[in-house]
Amino acid sequence: MKKINIYACLCMLLAFTFLSCEDILDTKLDDEVPVETAITDGISLKSAAVGLYDIMQSGTYYGGEFVLAQDLSGGIADATGFQERYAQLDKAIVPPSNTYIQSSWVNVYNLVNASNLILSKMDELKLDDDTSKGTALFCRALGHFDALRQFGQFTDMNSKYGIPISTQYLDSKSALTISRSTVAASYQQIIADLNGAIGLLKYDSNRFSITKAAAEALLARVYLYKGDNDNAIVYAGKVIDNTTYKLNTKYNDIYDVEGSNEAIFELQFLGTDGSGFTGILSVSPPEVSANYDDFFEPMDYDNDPRSYRYYDDGKVVYVDKYGTNNNQIDGNSIIIKLSEMYLIRAEALAKKNPNDLTLALADLNIVRKRALPSKLYTMADAPNLSSFITILLDESARELGFEGHRWFSVVRLGRATSLLNIPAFRTVYPIPQNEITIAKGVLEQNPGY
């Protein structure tokens, strides 16, 4: 069966509970169904909102490859198996034909289009459900943001190379008319959607559902990437000050205890509906392993407890964050956790006050103290912003490794070209060539590809 590219796939809603993402992607084009009729009342609306979580669970999205791709490209993971797409990501030399980026493009816009269907049917049928609407706005923002971070020049607010922004449910014909927005316009829509979600959602201690705090946390992340340090500080602070969340006493508790105190939004997997992580990380040899020299060895040397989630067998370093064998498929994907909020605020404070890093170091040390209380950072470790960024990147890698952040961090902080020895144009993934081809000039490829 032929795979559906995004323009054909956008006319279908993925992930109502009876149909998985992989099923849709293997569907022939002439098998399309009129899903516009799938939402008819409040009950089917709630089912559709639950279906958004299923899209995120795809093995090529937050159920596996999207998360691991960022560590491969970011230099803390190695491709140690036989898959070409991982080897290309490992070198951060990703061609437009790479099969990972093809899947990722489809995944993010499936999430966007499914969210749009929910929002449009709510308007059409005059359905009133703040939770479903807030969830759809959050997911539309997340899908657009994940697209922008991979395929747009997200660090340049003056760039015309943003992403296609879609706020209406699209069929295969209307999808062909959507061109790229500017980076500034892309951020504007993402932020508007998250503010809309915050206005609708409620604070809730449920770690497995999208809540108001999850939307605030994602907005803090978005503002950091946008370079709006003031708002990044404000929204990270809102989550830090929310007494529902607190750092676990032990770093590894977040992997051992589902829905722990530190988790803000965990994507929950069950044994019957598992993730793809251990199928990539736990086979022998693993398709993806942790880099030894630049990542694992320094942690191991420090006896950093964050290194205990990795296993060095003398040949490769296995990643055990999601399980220790490929039959364990119920390890949750940690999409947002509290320690990231401290790291966000630390980075934003440092950029805002580069001549006084006292507060930034304090936040960084809150994270550091849990793992290495006798090895806190001092002003001597960060006499200037450049040196602060160096220790921030190291601490972030240890804290957030193999959770989908590293590539974006080294690009955002301007270290990708030097750390990875790549030309500047490769700090943005190319738009998949099949999308460029079918768009017939509507989509412009990123410069350099």
Tab-separated table of C-alpha atoms in Angstrom, residues 3-232:
chain	number	residue	atom	x	y	z
A	3	LYS	CA	1.743	5.939	2.090
A	4	ILE	CA	-0.409	9.038	2.204
A	5	ASN	CA	1.485	12.339	2.158
A	6	ILE	CA	0.202	15.242	4.198
A	7	TYR	CA	-1.991	16.793	1.529
A	8	ALA	CA	-3.899	13.588	1.022
A	9	CYS	CA	-3.807	12.711	4.695
A	10	LEU	CA	-5.197	16.021	5.868
A	11	CYS	CA	-8.621	15.075	4.565
A	12	MET	CA	-8.861	12.324	7.178
A	13	LEU	CA	-9.127	12.571	10.923
A	14	LEU	CA	-6.687	10.244	12.599
A	15	ALA	CA	-6.902	8.543	15.879
A	16	PHE	CA	-10.429	8.113	16.962
A	17	THR	CA	-10.081	5.277	19.384
A	18	PHE	CA	-10.951	2.570	16.864
A	19	LEU	CA	-8.193	3.503	14.400
A	20	SER	CA	-4.473	4.005	14.964
A	21	CYS	CA	-2.100	6.362	13.184
A	22	GLU	CA	-0.255	3.496	11.528
A	23	ASP	CA	-3.547	2.197	10.110
A	24	ILE	CA	-4.319	5.527	8.490
A	25	LEU	CA	-0.880	5.961	7.005
A	26	ASP	CA	-1.199	2.595	5.311
A	27	THR	CA	-4.640	3.346	3.910
A	28	LYS	CA	-5.032	3.640	0.163
A	29	LEU	CA	-6.175	6.976	-1.159
A	30	ASP	CA	-9.401	5.493	-2.482
A	31	ASP	CA	-10.276	4.208	0.994
A	32	GLU	CA	-11.000	7.690	2.376
A	33	VAL	CA	-14.054	8.067	4.583
A	34	PRO	CA	-16.202	11.168	5.193
A	35	VAL	CA	-15.056	11.834	8.749
A	36	GLU	CA	-16.744	15.247	8.776
A	37	THR	CA	-19.795	13.332	10.033
A	38	ALA	CA	-17.913	11.676	12.903
A	39	ILE	CA	-18.771	14.454	15.405
A	40	THR	CA	-22.504	14.808	15.836
A	41	ASP	CA	-23.068	15.501	19.529
A	42	GLY	CA	-21.371	16.031	22.872
A	43	ILE	CA	-20.490	12.368	23.334
A	44	SER	CA	-18.778	12.006	19.970
A	45	LEU	CA	-17.058	15.345	20.583
A	46	LYS	CA	-15.471	14.032	23.776
A	47	SER	CA	-14.385	10.885	21.923
A	48	ALA	CA	-12.770	13.026	19.248
A	49	ALA	CA	-10.868	15.006	21.889
A	50	VAL	CA	-9.598	11.749	23.416
A	51	GLY	CA	-8.509	10.758	19.911
A	52	LEU	CA	-6.015	13.638	19.889
A	53	TYR	CA	-3.967	11.819	22.514
A	54	ASP	CA	-3.891	8.780	20.251
A	55	ILE	CA	-2.366	10.836	17.436
A	56	MET	CA	0.396	11.979	19.764
A	57	GLN	CA	1.018	8.341	20.715
A	58	SER	CA	2.117	7.399	17.200
A	59	GLY	CA	5.389	5.492	17.158
A	60	THR	CA	6.788	8.153	14.862
A	61	TYR	CA	5.610	11.035	17.089
A	62	TYR	CA	5.634	11.228	20.905
A	63	GLY	CA	5.534	7.442	21.044
A	64	GLY	CA	9.106	7.202	19.814
A	65	GLU	CA	10.852	8.680	16.802
A	66	PHE	CA	10.075	12.394	17.215
A	67	VAL	CA	11.505	12.285	20.731
A	68	LEU	CA	14.639	10.349	19.807
A	69	ALA	CA	15.327	12.248	16.575
A	70	GLN	CA	16.119	15.395	18.538
A	71	ASP	CA	18.808	13.618	20.567
A	72	LEU	CA	20.312	12.052	17.459
A	73	SER	CA	20.568	15.382	15.658
A	74	GLY	CA	21.605	17.108	18.880
A	75	GLY	CA	24.658	14.919	19.393
A	76	ILE	CA	23.856	13.003	22.601
A	77	ALA	CA	22.538	9.901	20.824
A	78	ASP	CA	24.153	7.569	18.313
A	79	ALA	CA	22.616	5.526	15.516
A	80	THR	CA	23.946	2.061	16.295
A	81	GLY	CA	21.532	-0.069	14.291
A	82	PHE	CA	20.863	-0.382	10.614
A	83	GLN	CA	18.242	2.273	9.819
A	84	GLU	CA	19.364	4.890	7.321
A	85	ARG	CA	16.967	7.529	8.630
A	86	TYR	CA	18.606	7.358	12.079
A	87	ALA	CA	22.115	7.472	10.618
A	88	GLN	CA	21.214	10.650	8.724
A	89	LEU	CA	19.755	12.232	11.855
A	90	ASP	CA	22.856	11.210	13.806
A	91	LYS	CA	25.061	13.206	11.434
A	92	ALA	CA	22.568	16.122	11.433
A	93	ILE	CA	22.767	15.879	7.655
A	94	VAL	CA	19.146	15.203	6.805
A	95	PRO	CA	18.132	15.027	3.127
A	96	PRO	CA	14.624	15.919	1.943
A	97	SER	CA	14.071	12.205	1.265
A	98	ASN	CA	14.647	11.146	4.891
A	99	THR	CA	11.776	8.917	5.948
A	100	TYR	CA	11.659	10.256	9.507
A	101	ILE	CA	10.922	13.831	8.418
A	102	GLN	CA	8.265	12.528	6.036
A	103	SER	CA	6.494	10.792	8.917
A	104	SER	CA	6.981	13.749	11.248
A	105	TRP	CA	5.451	16.220	8.793
A	106	VAL	CA	2.402	13.991	8.474
A	107	ASN	CA	2.126	13.513	12.247
A	108	VAL	CA	2.206	17.183	13.205
A	109	TYR	CA	-0.355	18.172	10.607
A	110	ASN	CA	-2.581	15.225	11.459
A	111	LEU	CA	-2.704	16.624	14.987
A	112	VAL	CA	-3.422	20.117	13.666
A	113	ASN	CA	-6.147	18.978	11.281
A	114	ALA	CA	-7.837	16.709	13.810
A	115	SER	CA	-7.891	19.650	16.217
A	116	ASN	CA	-9.365	21.859	13.525
A	117	LEU	CA	-12.130	19.359	12.858
A	118	ILE	CA	-13.113	19.408	16.530
A	119	LEU	CA	-13.117	23.202	16.648
A	120	SER	CA	-15.069	23.575	13.419
A	121	LYS	CA	-17.713	21.032	14.413
A	122	MET	CA	-18.132	22.705	17.786
A	123	ASP	CA	-18.888	25.973	16.013
A	124	GLU	CA	-21.148	24.365	13.438
A	125	LEU	CA	-23.172	22.341	15.946
A	126	LYS	CA	-22.948	24.948	18.719
A	127	LEU	CA	-21.459	22.412	21.119
A	128	ASP	CA	-20.274	23.806	24.431
A	129	ASP	CA	-17.418	21.911	26.077
A	130	ASP	CA	-14.530	23.950	27.454
A	131	THR	CA	-12.317	20.935	28.077
A	132	SER	CA	-12.656	19.574	24.540
A	133	LYS	CA	-12.129	23.009	23.002
A	134	GLY	CA	-9.162	23.794	25.236
A	135	THR	CA	-7.611	20.415	24.447
A	136	ALA	CA	-8.026	21.004	20.702
A	137	LEU	CA	-6.451	24.460	20.935
A	138	PHE	CA	-3.526	23.062	22.939
A	139	CYS	CA	-2.997	20.258	20.408
A	140	ARG	CA	-3.218	22.609	17.424
A	141	ALA	CA	-0.580	24.784	19.081
A	142	LEU	CA	1.609	21.770	19.867
A	143	GLY	CA	1.399	20.443	16.308
A	144	HIS	CA	2.259	23.814	14.795
A	145	PHE	CA	5.075	24.331	17.310
A	146	ASP	CA	6.591	20.913	16.599
A	147	ALA	CA	6.442	21.725	12.884
A	148	LEU	CA	8.027	25.143	13.393
A	149	ARG	CA	10.863	23.809	15.541
A	150	GLN	CA	11.790	21.241	12.915
A	151	PHE	CA	10.953	22.810	9.567
A	152	GLY	CA	11.005	26.561	10.208
A	153	GLN	CA	13.762	29.054	11.010
A	154	PHE	CA	12.309	29.362	14.504
A	155	THR	CA	15.127	31.468	15.970
A	156	ASP	CA	14.767	34.279	13.399
A	157	MET	CA	11.697	36.413	13.991
A	158	ASN	CA	12.343	38.241	10.701
A	159	SER	CA	12.436	35.082	8.604
A	160	LYS	CA	9.846	34.323	5.965
A	161	TYR	CA	10.515	30.613	6.450
A	162	GLY	CA	7.879	29.726	8.991
A	163	ILE	CA	5.422	26.888	8.465
A	164	PRO	CA	2.010	26.374	6.880
A	165	ILE	CA	-0.525	27.549	9.469
A	166	SER	CA	-3.924	25.914	9.299
A	167	THR	CA	-6.892	26.999	11.411
A	168	GLN	CA	-9.608	25.334	9.341
A	169	TYR	CA	-10.329	21.664	8.764
A	170	LEU	CA	-8.833	20.830	5.369
A	171	ASP	CA	-9.645	18.242	2.767
A	172	SER	CA	-7.119	17.155	0.150
A	173	LYS	CA	-8.013	19.991	-2.242
A	174	SER	CA	-8.056	22.879	0.204
A	175	ALA	CA	-4.791	21.679	1.769
A	176	LEU	CA	-3.036	22.388	-1.525
A	177	THR	CA	-3.652	26.103	-1.100
A	178	ILE	CA	-1.797	26.522	2.220
A	179	SER	CA	1.596	28.163	1.830
A	180	ARG	CA	4.211	28.971	4.465
A	181	SER	CA	3.627	31.752	6.965
A	182	THR	CA	6.443	33.869	8.357
A	183	VAL	CA	8.123	32.809	11.573
A	184	ALA	CA	6.509	35.744	13.392
A	185	ALA	CA	3.033	34.811	12.136
A	186	SER	CA	3.634	31.177	13.075
A	187	TYR	CA	4.445	32.139	16.660
A	188	GLN	CA	1.470	34.510	16.755
A	189	GLN	CA	-0.970	31.691	16.001
A	190	ILE	CA	0.682	29.246	18.404
A	191	ILE	CA	0.586	31.770	21.237
A	192	ALA	CA	-3.015	32.756	20.477
A	193	ASP	CA	-4.096	29.118	20.638
A	194	LEU	CA	-2.330	28.525	23.944
A	195	ASN	CA	-3.830	31.650	25.454
A	196	GLY	CA	-7.212	30.406	24.270
A	197	ALA	CA	-6.582	27.029	25.875
A	198	ILE	CA	-5.515	28.653	29.160
A	199	GLY	CA	-8.774	30.594	29.224
A	200	LEU	CA	-10.815	27.415	28.871
A	201	LEU	CA	-8.961	24.699	30.759
A	202	LYS	CA	-8.888	24.225	34.518
A	203	TYR	CA	-6.089	23.395	36.926
A	204	ASP	CA	-6.195	19.702	37.664
A	205	SER	CA	-3.889	17.235	39.401
A	206	ASN	CA	-4.348	14.704	36.581
A	207	ARG	CA	-0.936	14.312	34.959
A	208	PHE	CA	-2.243	12.341	31.968
A	209	SER	CA	-4.604	14.998	30.635
A	210	ILE	CA	-4.044	18.408	29.095
A	211	THR	CA	-4.713	20.986	31.803
A	212	LYS	CA	-4.412	24.728	32.297
A	213	ALA	CA	-1.000	24.249	33.889
A	214	ALA	CA	0.156	22.152	30.927
A	215	ALA	CA	-0.899	24.961	28.588
A	216	GLU	CA	0.945	27.519	30.728
A	217	ALA	CA	4.046	25.325	30.716
A	218	LEU	CA	3.963	24.890	26.947
A	219	LEU	CA	3.479	28.642	26.554
A	220	ALA	CA	6.589	29.234	28.697
A	221	ARG	CA	8.504	26.978	26.310
A	222	VAL	CA	7.119	28.758	23.254
A	223	TYR	CA	8.015	32.190	24.618
A	224	LEU	CA	11.563	30.990	25.348
A	225	TYR	CA	11.999	29.777	21.770
A	226	LYS	CA	10.527	33.027	20.460
A	227	GLY	CA	13.047	35.018	22.476
A	228	ASP	CA	10.414	36.685	24.666
A	229	ASN	CA	12.337	36.246	27.902
A	230	ASP	CA	9.971	38.302	30.050
A	231	ASN	CA	6.968	36.133	29.250
A	232	ALA	CA	9.020	32.941	29.476
